[in-house]
Short mmCIF file of C-alpha atoms and ligand atoms in Angstrom, two decimals:
data_model
loop_
_atom_site.label_atom_id
_atom_site.label_comp_id
_atom_site.label_asym_id
_atom_site.label_seq_id
_atom_site.Cartn_x
_atom_site.Cartn_y
_atom_site.Cartn_z
CA MET A 806 83.39 314.98 157.36
CA ASN A 807 86.42 314.88 155.11
CA LEU A 808 89.01 313.61 156.35
CA SER A 809 91.45 312.54 153.68
CA GLY A 810 95.09 313.90 154.34
CA LYS A 811 94.83 313.35 158.02
CA LYS A 812 96.82 311.19 159.75
CA VAL A 813 96.69 308.59 162.81
CA THR A 814 99.01 306.83 164.89
CA LEU A 815 97.40 302.50 165.04
CA HIS A 816 98.18 301.39 168.21
CA ASP A 817 98.26 297.24 168.07
CA MET A 818 96.20 295.89 171.17
CA THR A 819 96.44 292.42 170.17
CA LEU A 820 99.20 290.84 173.01
CA ARG A 821 98.38 292.99 175.81
CA ASP A 822 93.76 293.62 175.74
CA GLY A 823 93.60 290.32 173.80
CA MET A 824 95.70 288.67 176.81
CA HIS A 825 92.06 288.58 178.55
CA PRO A 826 90.47 286.60 176.41
CA LYS A 827 93.94 284.35 175.89
CA ARG A 828 93.62 283.84 180.06
CA HIS A 829 97.03 285.77 179.96
CA LEU A 830 98.33 282.31 178.48
CA MET A 831 99.81 283.12 175.02
CA THR A 832 103.37 281.47 174.41
CA LEU A 833 106.09 283.63 173.60
CA GLU A 834 106.49 281.92 170.24
CA GLN A 835 102.20 283.55 169.83
CA MET A 836 104.11 286.39 170.72
CA ARG A 837 106.96 286.19 168.49
CA THR A 838 104.66 285.65 165.23
CA ILE A 839 102.10 288.03 165.57
CA ALA A 840 104.56 290.48 166.29
CA THR A 841 106.68 289.79 163.41
CA GLY A 842 103.12 290.13 161.14
CA LEU A 843 101.90 293.46 162.15
CA ASP A 844 105.32 295.57 161.86
CA GLU A 845 105.66 293.75 158.32
CA ALA A 846 101.80 294.96 157.68
CA GLY A 847 103.86 298.83 159.58
CA VAL A 848 102.10 299.11 162.15
CA PRO A 849 103.34 301.24 164.24
CA LEU A 850 103.14 300.22 168.36
CA ILE A 851 102.28 297.33 169.62
CA GLU A 852 101.34 296.99 173.42
CA VAL A 853 102.80 293.63 175.06
CA THR A 854 102.08 292.97 178.77
CA HIS A 855 99.50 291.15 180.85
CA GLY A 856 96.43 291.44 179.89
CA ASP A 857 95.99 293.93 183.68
CA GLY A 858 99.24 295.32 182.33
CA LEU A 859 102.91 295.45 183.84
CA GLY A 860 102.64 293.70 186.86
CA GLY A 861 98.93 291.88 186.32
CA SER A 862 100.30 288.37 187.46
CA SER A 863 98.51 287.57 190.70
CA VAL A 864 95.02 285.56 191.88
CA ASN A 865 92.56 288.74 191.28
CA TYR A 866 93.58 289.14 187.61
CA GLY A 867 94.89 286.17 186.62
CA PHE A 868 98.60 284.08 186.08
CA PRO A 869 100.52 284.47 183.12
CA ALA A 870 101.85 281.17 180.83
CA HIS A 871 105.28 284.12 180.68
CA THR A 872 106.75 287.27 182.92
CA ASP A 873 106.08 290.77 181.21
CA GLU A 874 110.03 290.46 180.82
CA GLU A 875 110.14 287.57 178.74
CA TYR A 876 107.08 288.89 176.44
CA LEU A 877 109.25 291.98 176.23
CA SER A 878 112.69 290.85 175.87
CA ALA A 879 111.14 288.05 173.31
CA VAL A 880 109.19 290.47 170.84
CA ILE A 881 111.46 294.16 171.20
CA PRO A 882 114.79 293.18 169.20
CA LEU A 883 112.80 291.25 166.42
CA MET A 884 111.19 294.80 165.60
CA LYS A 885 112.39 296.56 162.58
CA GLN A 886 110.21 299.49 162.50
CA ALA A 887 106.99 299.12 165.11
CA LYS A 888 108.04 299.97 168.84
CA VAL A 889 107.56 298.87 171.66
CA SER A 890 104.23 300.01 174.55
CA ALA A 891 103.81 298.72 177.92
CA LEU A 892 99.88 299.70 179.59
CA LEU A 893 100.90 299.71 183.82
CA LEU A 894 98.47 300.75 186.35
CA PRO A 895 99.14 301.75 189.31
CA GLY A 896 98.49 299.29 191.84
CA ILE A 897 99.22 296.94 189.83
CA GLY A 898 102.36 298.18 188.07
CA THR A 899 105.48 299.90 190.11
CA VAL A 900 107.40 302.34 189.81
CA ASP A 901 110.53 298.75 189.66
CA HIS A 902 107.85 297.46 185.95
CA LEU A 903 108.39 300.77 184.75
CA ARG A 904 111.50 301.04 185.09
CA MET A 905 112.08 297.40 183.60
CA ALA A 906 110.19 298.41 180.96
CA HIS A 907 112.53 300.86 180.32
CA GLU A 908 115.71 299.29 180.37
CA LEU A 909 114.05 295.93 178.04
CA GLY A 910 113.45 299.41 175.02
CA VAL A 911 109.30 299.78 175.68
CA ALA A 912 109.36 303.13 174.31
CA THR A 913 105.36 303.92 175.24
CA ILE A 914 104.04 303.51 178.65
CA ARG A 915 100.38 304.00 178.93
CA VAL A 916 99.61 304.73 182.65
CA ALA A 917 96.18 303.91 183.08
CA THR A 918 93.75 305.02 186.26
CA HIS A 919 89.85 304.48 186.93
CA CYS A 920 88.10 308.14 184.61
CA THR A 921 87.98 309.93 187.95
CA GLU A 922 91.41 308.49 189.63
CA ALA A 923 93.86 310.43 187.78
CA ASP A 924 95.85 311.55 190.85
CA VAL A 925 97.43 308.23 191.02
CA SER A 926 98.80 308.58 188.08
CA GLU A 927 100.75 311.08 189.04
CA GLN A 928 104.53 309.15 189.81
CA HIS A 929 104.48 307.39 187.16
CA ILE A 930 104.07 309.47 184.48
CA GLY A 931 106.96 312.19 186.14
CA LEU A 932 108.62 309.23 186.25
CA ALA A 933 108.05 307.80 182.77
CA ALA A 934 108.26 311.64 181.96
CA LYS A 935 111.97 312.34 183.48
CA LEU A 936 113.15 308.85 181.50
CA GLY A 937 111.40 310.25 178.25
CA MET A 938 109.67 308.30 177.95
CA ASP A 939 106.56 308.17 175.24
CA THR A 940 103.98 308.66 178.29
CA VAL A 941 101.01 308.49 177.60
CA GLY A 942 97.33 308.91 180.68
CA PHE A 943 94.84 306.14 180.24
CA LEU A 944 91.32 306.38 181.55
CA MET A 945 89.23 304.25 181.85
CA MET A 946 85.65 304.01 181.96
CA SER A 947 85.57 306.63 180.67
CA HIS A 948 81.34 306.53 179.79
CA MET A 949 80.90 306.97 183.84
CA ASN A 950 82.58 310.63 183.86
CA SER A 951 81.05 313.81 182.16
CA ALA A 952 82.85 315.14 179.31
CA GLU A 953 83.69 318.29 182.61
CA GLY A 954 85.73 315.32 184.05
CA LEU A 955 87.30 314.22 182.11
CA VAL A 956 88.59 317.76 180.74
CA THR A 957 89.65 318.09 184.75
CA GLN A 958 91.33 314.75 185.50
CA ALA A 959 92.99 315.15 181.25
CA ARG A 960 94.30 317.65 182.20
CA LEU A 961 95.46 316.73 185.46
CA MET A 962 97.73 313.93 183.69
CA GLU A 963 98.69 316.70 181.76
CA SER A 964 100.50 318.16 184.10
CA TYR A 965 102.77 315.24 185.74
CA GLY A 966 104.08 314.94 182.52
CA ALA A 967 101.57 313.12 179.43
CA ASN A 968 102.34 313.52 175.93
CA CYS A 969 98.98 312.45 174.87
CA ILE A 970 95.61 311.07 176.43
CA TYR A 971 93.29 308.57 175.99
CA ILE A 972 89.54 308.55 176.63
CA THR A 973 88.63 304.35 176.94
CA ASP A 974 85.92 303.02 176.22
CA SER A 975 86.19 299.92 178.66
CA ALA A 976 82.78 298.65 178.58
CA GLY A 977 82.59 299.65 174.31
CA HIS A 978 78.87 301.21 176.32
CA MET A 979 79.98 304.53 174.30
CA LEU A 980 77.93 306.12 171.07
CA PRO A 981 80.02 307.89 167.79
CA GLY A 982 77.83 311.75 169.27
CA ASP A 983 79.48 310.92 173.42
CA VAL A 984 82.84 310.10 171.98
CA LYS A 985 83.08 312.87 170.12
CA GLU A 986 81.48 315.00 173.24
CA LYS A 987 83.79 313.96 175.48
CA LEU A 988 87.17 313.46 173.00
CA GLY A 989 85.85 317.01 171.91
CA ALA A 990 85.53 319.16 174.93
CA VAL A 991 88.92 316.93 176.61
CA ARG A 992 90.94 317.66 172.80
CA ASP A 993 90.25 321.70 173.35
CA ALA A 994 91.14 322.05 176.89
CA LEU A 995 94.65 319.98 176.02
CA LYS A 996 97.65 322.39 175.48
CA PRO A 997 98.10 322.16 172.03
CA ASP A 998 100.41 320.26 171.81
CA THR A 999 98.82 317.26 173.93
CA GLU A 1000 97.72 314.64 171.44
CA LEU A 1001 94.79 312.89 172.17
CA GLY A 1002 93.88 309.37 171.86
CA PHE A 1003 91.43 306.56 171.15
CA HIS A 1004 90.27 302.42 172.85
CA GLY A 1005 87.29 300.99 171.73
CA HIS A 1006 85.16 298.24 172.22
CA HIS A 1007 83.70 297.10 169.94
CA ASN A 1008 79.97 295.71 172.10
CA LEU A 1009 77.75 297.26 170.59
CA ALA A 1010 79.24 297.18 167.24
CA MET A 1011 80.45 300.61 167.61
CA GLY A 1012 84.49 300.10 167.31
CA VAL A 1013 85.55 301.44 163.77
CA ALA A 1014 82.59 304.02 164.17
CA ASN A 1015 83.09 305.74 167.56
CA SER A 1016 87.01 305.75 166.25
CA ILE A 1017 86.11 307.18 162.87
CA ALA A 1018 84.22 309.96 165.89
CA ALA A 1019 87.30 310.21 167.57
CA ILE A 1020 89.68 311.29 164.53
CA GLU A 1021 86.27 313.57 163.69
CA VAL A 1022 87.21 316.14 166.85
CA GLY A 1023 91.34 315.62 166.67
CA ALA A 1024 92.22 312.57 168.02
CA THR A 1025 95.65 311.08 166.09
CA ARG A 1026 96.08 308.05 167.86
CA ILE A 1027 93.60 305.49 167.80
CA ASP A 1028 93.65 301.51 169.70
CA ALA A 1029 92.92 298.16 167.54
CA ALA A 1030 93.83 294.37 167.37
CA ALA A 1031 94.07 292.51 165.02
CA ALA A 1032 90.56 290.01 164.04
CA GLY A 1033 89.61 292.66 167.30
CA LEU A 1034 91.46 290.55 169.81
CA GLY A 1035 90.97 291.99 172.94
CA ALA A 1036 88.12 291.73 175.60
CA GLY A 1037 84.29 291.41 176.16
CA ALA A 1038 83.90 291.01 172.48
CA GLY A 1039 86.89 291.96 171.53
CA ASN A 1040 88.82 295.96 170.93
CA THR A 1041 88.40 297.92 167.48
CA PRO A 1042 89.28 295.16 164.79
CA MET A 1043 92.37 296.27 163.12
CA GLU A 1044 92.06 295.30 159.74
CA VAL A 1045 88.28 297.20 159.63
CA LEU A 1046 89.46 300.13 160.64
CA VAL A 1047 92.78 300.41 158.33
CA ALA A 1048 90.44 299.90 155.35
CA VAL A 1049 87.65 302.38 156.60
CA CYS A 1050 90.26 304.57 156.84
CA ASP A 1051 91.67 303.90 153.29
CA ARG A 1052 88.52 304.68 151.97
CA MET A 1053 88.41 307.85 153.68
CA GLY A 1054 92.11 308.36 152.74
CA ILE A 1055 92.95 308.67 156.50
CA GLN A 1056 96.70 308.24 156.64
CA THR A 1057 97.66 305.31 158.48
CA GLY A 1058 99.98 303.30 156.86
CA VAL A 1059 99.72 299.83 157.41
CA ASP A 1060 99.08 297.54 154.68
CA VAL A 1061 95.35 296.10 153.80
CA PHE A 1062 95.60 292.89 153.33
CA LYS A 1063 98.81 292.52 154.95
CA ILE A 1064 96.51 293.21 158.20
CA GLN A 1065 93.93 290.77 157.33
CA ASP A 1066 95.91 287.65 156.44
CA VAL A 1067 97.68 288.94 160.40
CA ALA A 1068 93.84 289.06 161.74
CA GLU A 1069 93.09 286.17 159.81
CA ASP A 1070 96.11 283.81 159.11
CA LEU A 1071 97.62 284.51 162.70
CA VAL A 1072 95.11 285.17 164.87
CA VAL A 1073 92.04 283.99 164.78
CA PRO A 1074 94.04 280.69 165.04
CA ILE A 1075 95.32 280.90 168.39
CA MET A 1076 91.41 281.88 169.79
CA ASP A 1077 89.91 279.89 172.65
CA PHE A 1078 86.65 280.99 171.50
CA PRO A 1079 84.74 283.51 168.55
CA ILE A 1080 85.32 286.95 169.33
CA ARG A 1081 82.11 287.99 169.29
CA ILE A 1082 79.02 289.84 170.36
CA ASP A 1083 77.55 287.69 171.79
CA ARG A 1084 73.96 288.34 175.06
CA ASP A 1085 77.27 288.73 177.54
CA ALA A 1086 79.11 291.19 175.27
CA LEU A 1087 76.60 292.67 174.12
CA THR A 1088 75.06 293.12 177.88
CA LEU A 1089 78.13 294.78 178.68
CA GLY A 1090 78.36 297.16 176.40
CA TYR A 1091 74.57 297.96 176.64
CA ALA A 1092 74.84 298.26 181.37
CA GLY A 1093 77.87 299.84 181.16
CA VAL A 1094 80.26 297.09 182.87
CA TYR A 1095 84.00 296.37 182.69
CA GLY A 1096 85.42 294.66 179.23
CA SER A 1097 87.64 292.26 180.91
CA PHE A 1098 84.38 291.78 183.79
CA LEU A 1099 83.21 289.45 180.38
CA LEU A 1100 85.55 285.59 181.48
CA PHE A 1101 85.10 286.24 185.21
CA ALA A 1102 81.06 286.52 185.06
CA LYS A 1103 81.19 282.96 182.55
CA ARG A 1104 82.96 281.26 185.17
CA ALA A 1105 80.96 282.54 188.00
CA GLU A 1106 77.28 280.79 185.62
CA LYS A 1107 79.30 277.42 185.74
CA LYS A 1108 80.60 277.99 189.34
CA TYR A 1109 77.39 278.75 191.31
CA GLY A 1110 74.31 278.23 188.03
CA VAL A 1111 73.10 282.46 187.60
CA PRO A 1112 73.17 283.45 184.27
CA ALA A 1113 76.34 285.58 183.53
CA ARG A 1114 74.14 287.74 181.68
CA GLU A 1115 72.44 288.41 185.19
CA ILE A 1116 75.95 289.11 186.88
CA LEU A 1117 77.02 291.90 184.91
CA VAL A 1118 74.00 293.68 184.76
CA GLU A 1119 73.50 293.60 189.08
CA MET A 1120 77.91 294.94 188.55
CA GLY A 1121 76.64 297.80 185.76
CA ARG A 1122 74.33 299.06 188.51
CA ARG A 1123 76.42 298.77 190.61
CA GLY A 1124 78.90 300.89 189.41
CA MET A 1125 82.44 298.34 189.87
CA VAL A 1126 85.22 299.21 188.06
CA GLY A 1127 87.90 297.23 187.47
CA GLY A 1128 90.70 296.14 189.88
CA GLN A 1129 86.74 295.38 191.62
CA GLU A 1130 87.18 291.35 189.81
CA ASP A 1131 87.13 289.98 193.22
CA MET A 1132 83.16 291.47 193.73
CA ILE A 1133 82.10 288.83 190.93
CA GLU A 1134 82.21 285.93 192.23
CA ASP A 1135 80.50 288.36 195.61
CA THR A 1136 77.30 288.90 193.22
CA ALA A 1137 77.21 285.90 191.99
CA LEU A 1138 77.01 284.14 195.49
CA ASN A 1139 73.96 286.97 196.86
CA LEU A 1140 72.24 286.51 193.02
CA ALA A 1141 72.22 282.28 194.00
CA LYS A 1142 71.23 282.90 197.58
CA ALA A 1143 68.28 285.49 196.54
CA LYS A 1144 67.39 282.87 193.69
CA GLN A 1145 66.90 279.74 196.61
CA ILE A 1146 65.18 282.55 199.11
CA GLN A 1147 61.98 283.17 195.98
CA GLY A 1148 62.58 279.07 194.97
CA ALA A 1149 61.41 278.30 198.86
CA ALA A 1150 59.27 281.00 199.08
CA ALA A 1151 57.05 280.26 195.87
C1 LIG B 2047 93.03 296.84 182.37
C2 LIG B 2047 92.37 297.32 180.99
O1 LIG B 2047 92.44 295.88 180.13
C3 LIG B 2047 93.09 297.96 180.46
C4 LIG B 2047 92.00 298.17 178.47
O2 LIG B 2047 91.94 298.29 177.48
C5 LIG B 2047 91.14 299.48 179.44
O3 LIG B 2047 90.90 299.59 180.06
O4 LIG B 2047 89.49 298.46 178.56
MN1 MN B 2048 90.70 297.85 176.40
#
């Protein structure tokens, strides 16, 4: 398909999804430096918060180095052209967090729910729209719902006031055919003025291909992270996506070489480990497991001696979704116990 001349808004995830592999411990200086680099490269929208969104700081999700308020206050005043967004999962983030973000100058709020639970987003989407914010509904783990089911959920978010709906491949499980089917159906069902977005993870190395498939069926906002810094095998790598879009004539407004330098010079050096498709990240994609479970499963492997891959496969089999991080320990303990029983019987 000829996409030449199409315009898309690239939305950077490095400083929000990238908080997962950083265990939410980015310094204010790292945030400032990377955000400034992204702004200079022409990235129009940059997400900043705890990896699990506003209010994510907790025993369940992990305590960050700084509060959302501190991160947002550090970044927003430095931006010359980029706008800043914040993620909010109802139940983790509250309307007070939303108001705080608005007061600090956050332009875009993304209200995220599991892909069958859009009804819990009404209050937050309604308030953000009332405040005049760019208001996005973000349907996580979208591989777990059918195209028709996603249409119903997307319409709900649109009816609450969202001006953009995201289909989110949190597990990096979707293939380009799935993306076209699901986003195509949602595009057809939404009002023409409502934008469509796609958020990919690279666990099956499909981040760029899926993003292009999304653009083909009408997505105008695409998420990506510099050097892919994000949960699991990371998000769609921004510098690769920008280069591919450039070759295809898709207009992103992002400078091909400047974004490469941000990835290489600013983001790769702060990685605590290489963001790559190792066997555990690959298993996330293969078994359809929530990306941010990866580090929890690796920690449980060390604690209980059960391979992370086995824990992740079991989490996928049991259909665990975001918010059920505590079930990772539970699953690991049960698998360890089953192994002990098997060992004793042998
Ligand atoms: C809270 C999650 O990290 C949101 C996200 O980026 C995803 O579901 O993917
Ligand atoms: Mn993500």
